[in-house]
Structures are given as structure tokens and as C-alpha cells.
mmCIF file of C-alpha atoms in Angstrom:
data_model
loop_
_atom_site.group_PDB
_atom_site.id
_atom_site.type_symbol
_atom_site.label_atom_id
_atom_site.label_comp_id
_atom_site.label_asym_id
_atom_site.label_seq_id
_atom_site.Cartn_x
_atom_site.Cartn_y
_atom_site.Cartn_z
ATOM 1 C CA UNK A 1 1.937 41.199 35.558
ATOM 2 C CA UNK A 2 2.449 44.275 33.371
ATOM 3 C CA UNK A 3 2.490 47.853 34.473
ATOM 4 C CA UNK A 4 1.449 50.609 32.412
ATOM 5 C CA UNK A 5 2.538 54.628 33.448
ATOM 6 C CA UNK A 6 0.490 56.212 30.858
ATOM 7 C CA UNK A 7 2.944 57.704 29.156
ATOM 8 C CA UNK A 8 3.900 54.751 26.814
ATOM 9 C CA UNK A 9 6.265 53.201 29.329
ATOM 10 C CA UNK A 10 5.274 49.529 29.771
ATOM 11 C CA UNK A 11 7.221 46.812 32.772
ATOM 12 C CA UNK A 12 6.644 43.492 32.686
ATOM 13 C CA UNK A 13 7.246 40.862 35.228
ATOM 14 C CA UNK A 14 6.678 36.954 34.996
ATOM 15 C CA UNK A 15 5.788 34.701 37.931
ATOM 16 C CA UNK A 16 5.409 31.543 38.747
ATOM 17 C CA UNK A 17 2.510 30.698 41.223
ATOM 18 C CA UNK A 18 2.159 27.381 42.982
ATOM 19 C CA UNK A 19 -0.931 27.080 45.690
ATOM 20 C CA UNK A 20 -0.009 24.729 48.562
ATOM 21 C CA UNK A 21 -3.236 23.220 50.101
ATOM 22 C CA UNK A 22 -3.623 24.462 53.938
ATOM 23 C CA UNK A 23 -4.847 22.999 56.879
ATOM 24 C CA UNK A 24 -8.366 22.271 57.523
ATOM 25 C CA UNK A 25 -10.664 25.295 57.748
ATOM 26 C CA UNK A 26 -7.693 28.108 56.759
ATOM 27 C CA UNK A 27 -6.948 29.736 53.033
ATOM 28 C CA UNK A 28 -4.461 28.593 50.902
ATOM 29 C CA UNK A 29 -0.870 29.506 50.835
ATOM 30 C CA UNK A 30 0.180 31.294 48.008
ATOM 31 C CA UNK A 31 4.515 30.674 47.320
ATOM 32 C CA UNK A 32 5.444 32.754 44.505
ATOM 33 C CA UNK A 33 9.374 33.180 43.726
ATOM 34 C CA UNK A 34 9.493 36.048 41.163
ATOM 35 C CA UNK A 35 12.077 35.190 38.583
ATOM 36 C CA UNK A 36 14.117 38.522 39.462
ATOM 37 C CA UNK A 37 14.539 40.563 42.715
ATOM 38 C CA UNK A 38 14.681 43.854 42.346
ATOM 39 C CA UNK A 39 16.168 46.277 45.050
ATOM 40 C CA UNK A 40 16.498 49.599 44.930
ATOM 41 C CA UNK A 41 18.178 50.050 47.929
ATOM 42 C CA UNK A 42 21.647 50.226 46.663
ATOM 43 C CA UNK A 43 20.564 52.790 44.001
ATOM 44 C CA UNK A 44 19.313 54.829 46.677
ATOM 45 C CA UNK A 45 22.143 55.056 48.819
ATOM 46 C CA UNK A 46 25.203 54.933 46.412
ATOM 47 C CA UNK A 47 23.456 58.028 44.522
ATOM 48 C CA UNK A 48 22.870 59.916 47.721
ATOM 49 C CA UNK A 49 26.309 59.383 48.750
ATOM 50 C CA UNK A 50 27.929 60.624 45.326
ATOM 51 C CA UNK A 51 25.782 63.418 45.030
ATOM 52 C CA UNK A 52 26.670 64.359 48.513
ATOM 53 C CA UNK A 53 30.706 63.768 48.057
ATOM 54 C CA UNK A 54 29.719 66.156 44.600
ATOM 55 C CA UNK A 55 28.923 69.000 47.051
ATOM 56 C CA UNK A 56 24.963 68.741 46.185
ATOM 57 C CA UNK A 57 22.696 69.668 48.994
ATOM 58 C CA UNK A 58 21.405 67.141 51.033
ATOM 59 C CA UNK A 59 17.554 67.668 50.106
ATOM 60 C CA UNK A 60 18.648 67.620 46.465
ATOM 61 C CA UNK A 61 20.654 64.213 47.272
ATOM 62 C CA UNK A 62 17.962 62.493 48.738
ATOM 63 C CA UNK A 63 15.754 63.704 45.477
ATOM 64 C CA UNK A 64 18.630 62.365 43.630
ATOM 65 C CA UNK A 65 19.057 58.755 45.395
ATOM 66 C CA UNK A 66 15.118 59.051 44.774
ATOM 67 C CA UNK A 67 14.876 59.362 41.464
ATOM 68 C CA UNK A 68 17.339 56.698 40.578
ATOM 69 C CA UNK A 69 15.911 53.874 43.059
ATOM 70 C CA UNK A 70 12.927 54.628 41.442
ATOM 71 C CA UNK A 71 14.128 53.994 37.991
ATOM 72 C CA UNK A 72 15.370 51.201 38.952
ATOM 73 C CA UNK A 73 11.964 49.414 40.572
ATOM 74 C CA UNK A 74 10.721 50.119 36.956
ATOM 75 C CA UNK A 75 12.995 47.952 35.015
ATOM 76 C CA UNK A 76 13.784 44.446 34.692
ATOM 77 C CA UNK A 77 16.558 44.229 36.706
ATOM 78 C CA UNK A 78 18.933 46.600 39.209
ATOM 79 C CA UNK A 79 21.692 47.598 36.714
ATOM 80 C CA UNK A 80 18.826 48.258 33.391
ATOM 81 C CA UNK A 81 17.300 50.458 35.361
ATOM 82 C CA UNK A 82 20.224 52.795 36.492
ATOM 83 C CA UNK A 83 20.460 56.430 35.212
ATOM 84 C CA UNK A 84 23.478 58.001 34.354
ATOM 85 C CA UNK A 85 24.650 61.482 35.374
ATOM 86 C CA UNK A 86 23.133 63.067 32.505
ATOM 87 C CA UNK A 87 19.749 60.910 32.591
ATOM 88 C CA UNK A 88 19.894 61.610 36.566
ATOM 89 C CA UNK A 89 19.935 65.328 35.733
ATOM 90 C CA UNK A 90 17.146 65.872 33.488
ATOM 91 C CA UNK A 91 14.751 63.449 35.315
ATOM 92 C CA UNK A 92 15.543 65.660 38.551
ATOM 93 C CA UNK A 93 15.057 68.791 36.226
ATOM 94 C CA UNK A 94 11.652 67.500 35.288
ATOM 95 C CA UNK A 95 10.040 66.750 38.314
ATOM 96 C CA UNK A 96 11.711 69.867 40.656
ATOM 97 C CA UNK A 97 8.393 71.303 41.002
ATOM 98 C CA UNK A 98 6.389 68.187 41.726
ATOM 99 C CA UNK A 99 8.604 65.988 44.031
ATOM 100 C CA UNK A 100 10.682 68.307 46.570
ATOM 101 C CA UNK A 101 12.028 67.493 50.147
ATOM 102 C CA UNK A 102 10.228 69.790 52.107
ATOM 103 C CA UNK A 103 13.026 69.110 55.440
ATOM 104 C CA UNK A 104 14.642 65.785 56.803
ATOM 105 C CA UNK A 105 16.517 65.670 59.841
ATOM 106 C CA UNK A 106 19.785 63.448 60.926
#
């Protein structure tokens, strides 16, 4: 499978398929293991919590944790994917206007 963002930035991930016959009168089962997990959970979180320990507003750190977890989901694997500080910065910088947190609640 390949992904394409429009903008020149191109992710590819293999698969293997095998099709396991199924029972009389039902569709086949589809197992796929892809070759890599990726999670962004950990991104998320561990970016939220620095920017929060940083002193950055919470909407901001959730924009933050965000942006990175993204990143992440668009690379091969969890630790390609990661942005540093700077990286982190100018992404955030870039899409201010279009992705905000509006409110959030605890």
C-alpha cells in the first residue's frame, strides 16, 4: 500500500495477505500481520507531557502531542517518524491557523 499527501511526501507499507477459507455459506477471513506496528500513542502522550512540564498551554500541548503522533503514523516506524523540538516547532507554526483546539475539558 502506498500513500501519497500531495505534496511529494510518499509512505509505503508492505503486507502479507493470506485468505483462510470460511465455513459454508460465510466470506472469507482475511489474516494480515503488517510487517511493522505503528503506534502513535506514546508520541502523543510523552509530547503532551513535556510540553506541559515546559510551561506550554494545555490547548497548545495537545496540538503539540498532535502533531508529533501524527508524524509518526506517517513513517515507517515509531522512532523515524519523531520530530524534534525544532521540527515540532515549525510544523505547529505552520498549521496554527488550520488545526486549533477550540476547548477540552479534564
Amino acid at each position: 500500500i502506498s500513500a501519497d499527501d500531495g505534496r511529494g511526501g510518499v509512505a509505503t507499507q508492505s503486507f502479507k495477505i493470506a485468505v483462510a477459507p470460511a465455513r459454508e455459506n460465510a466470506a472469507p477471513l482475511i489474516a494480515t500481520t503488517p510487517e511493522t506496528e505503528i503506534g502513535a500513542g506514546d508520541a502523543f502522550a510523552s509530547t503532551v507531557v513535556a510540553a506541559l512540564a515546559e510551561g506550554t498551554a494545555p490547548g497548545e500541548a495537545l496540538r503539540a502531542g498532535a502533531c508529533n503522533a501524527a508524524s509518526v503514523v506517517g513513517a515507517a516506524d515509531t522512532q523515524t517518524g519523531l520530530l524534534d523540538r525544532d521540527t515540532l516547532r515549525m510544523r505547529l507554526a505552520e498549521t496554527k491557523e488550520r488545526f486549533a483546539v477550540t476547548h477540552f475539558s479534564v
